XYZ file of C-alpha atoms in Angstrom:
283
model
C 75.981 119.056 118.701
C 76.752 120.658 122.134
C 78.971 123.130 120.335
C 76.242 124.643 118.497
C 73.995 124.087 121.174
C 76.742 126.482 122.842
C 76.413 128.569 120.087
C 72.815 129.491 120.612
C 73.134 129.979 123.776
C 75.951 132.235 123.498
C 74.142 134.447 121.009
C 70.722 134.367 123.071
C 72.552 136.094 125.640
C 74.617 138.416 124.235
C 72.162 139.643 121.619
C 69.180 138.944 123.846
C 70.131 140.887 126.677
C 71.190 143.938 124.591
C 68.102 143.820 122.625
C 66.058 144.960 125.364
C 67.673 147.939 126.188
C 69.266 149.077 122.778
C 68.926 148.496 119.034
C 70.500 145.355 117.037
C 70.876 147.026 114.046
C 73.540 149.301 115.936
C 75.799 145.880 115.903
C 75.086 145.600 112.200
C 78.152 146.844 110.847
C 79.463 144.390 108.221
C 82.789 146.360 107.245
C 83.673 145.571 111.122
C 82.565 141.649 110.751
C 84.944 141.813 107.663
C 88.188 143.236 109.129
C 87.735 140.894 112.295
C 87.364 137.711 109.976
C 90.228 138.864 107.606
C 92.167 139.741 110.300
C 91.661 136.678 112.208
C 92.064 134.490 108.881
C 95.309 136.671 107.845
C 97.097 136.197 110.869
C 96.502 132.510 111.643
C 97.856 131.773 108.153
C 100.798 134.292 108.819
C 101.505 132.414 111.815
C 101.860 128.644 110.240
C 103.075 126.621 107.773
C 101.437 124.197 105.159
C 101.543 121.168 106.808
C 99.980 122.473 110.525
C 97.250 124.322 108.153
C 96.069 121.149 107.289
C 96.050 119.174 110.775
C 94.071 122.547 111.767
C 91.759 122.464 109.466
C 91.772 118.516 109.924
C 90.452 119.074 113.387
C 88.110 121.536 112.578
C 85.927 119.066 110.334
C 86.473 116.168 113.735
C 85.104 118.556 115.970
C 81.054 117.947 113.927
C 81.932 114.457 114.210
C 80.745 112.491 117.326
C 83.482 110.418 119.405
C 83.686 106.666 118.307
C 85.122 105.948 121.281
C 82.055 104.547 123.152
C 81.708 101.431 125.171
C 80.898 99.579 122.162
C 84.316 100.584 120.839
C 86.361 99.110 124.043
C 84.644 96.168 123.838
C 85.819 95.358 120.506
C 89.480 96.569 121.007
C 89.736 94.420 124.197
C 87.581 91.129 122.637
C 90.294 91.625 119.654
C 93.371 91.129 122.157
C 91.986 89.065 124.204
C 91.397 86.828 120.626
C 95.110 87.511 119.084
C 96.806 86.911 122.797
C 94.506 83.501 122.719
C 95.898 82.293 119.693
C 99.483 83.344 120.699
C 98.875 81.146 124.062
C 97.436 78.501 121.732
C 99.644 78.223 118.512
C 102.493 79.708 119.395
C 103.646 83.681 118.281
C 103.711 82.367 114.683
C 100.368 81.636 114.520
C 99.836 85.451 113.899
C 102.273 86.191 111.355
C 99.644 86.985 108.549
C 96.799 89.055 110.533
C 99.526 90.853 111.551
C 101.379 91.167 107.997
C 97.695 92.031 106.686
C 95.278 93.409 109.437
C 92.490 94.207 106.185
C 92.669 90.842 105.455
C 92.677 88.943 108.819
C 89.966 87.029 110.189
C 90.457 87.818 113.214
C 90.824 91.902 112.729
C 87.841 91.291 110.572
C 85.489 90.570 112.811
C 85.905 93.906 115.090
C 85.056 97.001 112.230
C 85.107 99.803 115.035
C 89.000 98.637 115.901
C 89.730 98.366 112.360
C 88.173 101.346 110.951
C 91.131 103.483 113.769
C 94.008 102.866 111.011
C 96.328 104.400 113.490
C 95.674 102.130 116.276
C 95.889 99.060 114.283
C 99.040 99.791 113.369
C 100.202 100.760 117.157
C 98.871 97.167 117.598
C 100.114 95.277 114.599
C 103.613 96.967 114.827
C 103.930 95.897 118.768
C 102.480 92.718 117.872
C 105.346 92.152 114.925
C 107.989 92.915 117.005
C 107.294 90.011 119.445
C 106.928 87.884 116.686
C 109.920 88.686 115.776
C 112.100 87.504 118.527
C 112.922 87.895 122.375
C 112.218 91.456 123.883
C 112.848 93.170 127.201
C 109.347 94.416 128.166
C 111.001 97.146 129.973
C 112.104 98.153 126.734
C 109.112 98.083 124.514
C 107.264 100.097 127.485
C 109.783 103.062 126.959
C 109.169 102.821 123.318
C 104.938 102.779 123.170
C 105.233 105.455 125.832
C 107.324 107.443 123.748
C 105.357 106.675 120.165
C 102.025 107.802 122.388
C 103.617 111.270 123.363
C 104.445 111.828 119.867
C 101.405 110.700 118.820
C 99.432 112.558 121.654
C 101.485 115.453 120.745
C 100.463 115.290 117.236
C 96.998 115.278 117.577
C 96.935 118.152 119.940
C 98.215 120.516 117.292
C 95.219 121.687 115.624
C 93.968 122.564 119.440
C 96.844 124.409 120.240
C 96.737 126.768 116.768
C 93.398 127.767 116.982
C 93.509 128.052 121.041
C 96.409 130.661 120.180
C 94.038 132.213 116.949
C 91.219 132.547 119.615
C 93.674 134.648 121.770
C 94.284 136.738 119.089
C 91.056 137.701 118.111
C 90.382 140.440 120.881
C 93.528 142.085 119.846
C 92.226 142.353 116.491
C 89.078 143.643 118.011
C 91.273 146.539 119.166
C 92.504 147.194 116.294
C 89.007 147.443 114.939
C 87.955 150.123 117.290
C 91.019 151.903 116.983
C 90.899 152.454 113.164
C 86.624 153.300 113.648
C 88.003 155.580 115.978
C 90.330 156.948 113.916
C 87.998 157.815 111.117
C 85.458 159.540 113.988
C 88.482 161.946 115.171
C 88.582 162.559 111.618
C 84.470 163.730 111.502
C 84.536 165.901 114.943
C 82.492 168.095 112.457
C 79.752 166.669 112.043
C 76.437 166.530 114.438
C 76.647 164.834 117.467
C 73.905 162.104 116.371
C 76.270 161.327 113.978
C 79.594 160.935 115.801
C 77.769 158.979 118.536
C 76.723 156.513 115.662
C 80.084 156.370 114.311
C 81.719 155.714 117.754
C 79.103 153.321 118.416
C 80.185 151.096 115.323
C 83.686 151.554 116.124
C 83.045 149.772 119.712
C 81.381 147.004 117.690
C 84.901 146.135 117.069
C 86.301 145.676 120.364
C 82.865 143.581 120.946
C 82.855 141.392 117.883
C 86.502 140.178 119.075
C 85.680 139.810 122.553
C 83.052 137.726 121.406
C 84.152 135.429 119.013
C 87.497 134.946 120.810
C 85.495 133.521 123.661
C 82.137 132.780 122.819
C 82.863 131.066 119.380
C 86.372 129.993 118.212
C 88.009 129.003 121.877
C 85.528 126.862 122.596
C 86.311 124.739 119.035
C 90.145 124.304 120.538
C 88.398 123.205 124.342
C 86.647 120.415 122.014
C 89.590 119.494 119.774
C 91.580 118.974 123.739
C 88.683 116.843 124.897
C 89.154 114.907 121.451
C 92.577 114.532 121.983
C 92.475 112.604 125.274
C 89.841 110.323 124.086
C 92.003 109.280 121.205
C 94.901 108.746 123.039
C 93.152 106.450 125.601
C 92.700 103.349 122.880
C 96.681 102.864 122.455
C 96.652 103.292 126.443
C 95.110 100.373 126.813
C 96.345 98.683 123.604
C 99.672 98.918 125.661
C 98.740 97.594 128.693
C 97.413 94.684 127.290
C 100.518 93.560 125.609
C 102.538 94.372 128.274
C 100.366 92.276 130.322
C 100.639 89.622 127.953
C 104.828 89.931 127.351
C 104.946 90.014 131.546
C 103.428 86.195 131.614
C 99.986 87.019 132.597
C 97.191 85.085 130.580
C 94.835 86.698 128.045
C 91.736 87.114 130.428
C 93.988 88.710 133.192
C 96.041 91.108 130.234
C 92.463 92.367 128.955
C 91.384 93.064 132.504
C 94.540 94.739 132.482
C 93.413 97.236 129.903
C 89.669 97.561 131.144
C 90.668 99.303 133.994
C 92.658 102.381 132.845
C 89.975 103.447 130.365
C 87.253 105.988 131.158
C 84.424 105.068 134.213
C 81.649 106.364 131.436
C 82.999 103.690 128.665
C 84.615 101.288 130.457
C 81.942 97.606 130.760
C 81.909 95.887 133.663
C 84.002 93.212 134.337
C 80.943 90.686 134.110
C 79.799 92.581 130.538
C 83.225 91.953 128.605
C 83.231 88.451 130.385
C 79.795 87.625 128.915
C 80.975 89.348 125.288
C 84.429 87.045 125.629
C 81.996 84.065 125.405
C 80.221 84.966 122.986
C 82.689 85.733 120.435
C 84.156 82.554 121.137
């Protein structure tokens, strides 16, 4: 929403401010809207390979979509460990076997959708969750490895904003190349009237305008939203891992979830008293 919000903006003040000076149907020249978009389209496929094509165009369809990590959200993800590290305390690591085995089909994952809908983060979870199931394990150790699996996976994500930051650096260049080749074709008319050549050199400029603008105005601020979706989605296995460190390091489940509530976000994060009061009433 605040992108194309943006957008208007953008476009209201570019086109607006020109408009009451000059003509906008000088900036109306479509062959020049063409070779920018071909240009732009050409070279970011030049530039990659299959498999980054699709996390970038991936992250182009996320960045319509509004973040589902709210404070809703976090309350769910912490009410589920705080209910799995319960039932650990209570029955023993056993006790967990099958909702971790089968997360779909657990009655305990079941009951939080918002957790369970992040596939990704379920599995962070589950996997962690197996391996102390599994048998005896250095904390120390298992921190290395969920800090490493969270750079990968932080890395990862952060592709598609890194491609089309680089594509939006690109574009001016292109915009260059634009005006160059308009100019080309006027030094190729120095014939003809001077209303004429102005006219031509006019739409050859459009060029170096057109990339200026949608290098700036329109495609890097898509890659400034695909960063800002990045670090939300990295915070939820942040916390995931601080929890069950918590929990492997002796401290009890209400203590390992407070644990968690603190590193995430001041504008999602409840209040101590609000995830105590949701605690009970999941009970």
């Amino acid at each position: 929403m605040f992108l194309l919000i943006g957008y208007v903006i953008i476009l209201a003040s570019a086109l607006g401010t020109y408009a009451v000076h000059g003509s906008l149907a000088a900036l109306f020249v479509p062959t020049e809207y063409i070779a920018i978009v071909g240009l732009l389209i050409g070279g970011f496929v030049a530039s990659n390979n299959p498999s980054s094509l699709k996390a970038a165009v991936g992250g182009l369809a996320a960045v319509f979509k509004n973040s589902p990590y709210n404070r809703a959200f976090y309350i769910e993800l912490l009410a589920l460990l705080f209910e799995i590290l319960t039932k650990v305390r209570k029955e023993g690591l056993m006790a967990i076997e099958q909702d971790v085995e089968n997360p779909e089909g657990s009655a305990i994952f079941g009951k939080y959708p918002l957790v369970l809908h992040d596939h990704h983060l379920v599995e962070f979870i589950t996997d962690y969750l197996r391996m102390m199931v599994s048998g005896s394990l250095n904390a120390i150790e298992v921190e290395g490895l969920m800090d490493q699996e969270i750079e990968t996976h932080h890395i990862e994500a952060h592709l598609p904003a890194h491609l089309i930051s680089k594509a939006a650096d690109s574009v001016p260049a292109f915009g260059i190349v634009v005006a160059v080749m308009g100019v080309v074709n006027v030094m190729g008319s120095v014939g003809e009237p001077p209303a004429v050549l102005g006219k031509m050199i006019g739409g050859a400029l459009v060029g170096t305008f057109l990339g200026i603008l949608v290098s700036y105005g329109f495609v890097g601020p898509i890659a400034s939203q695909l960063e800002l979706k990045v670090e939300d989605g990295s915070k939820p296995f942040q916390v995931a891992k601080v929890v069950l460190l918590a929990s492997m390091n002796g401290y009890p489940p209400q203590m390992a979830v407070e644990f968690g509530r603190k590193v995430l976000w001041s504008t999602v994060r409840p209040t101590f008293a609000e995830l105590e009061e949701e605690l009970k009433n999941r009970k």
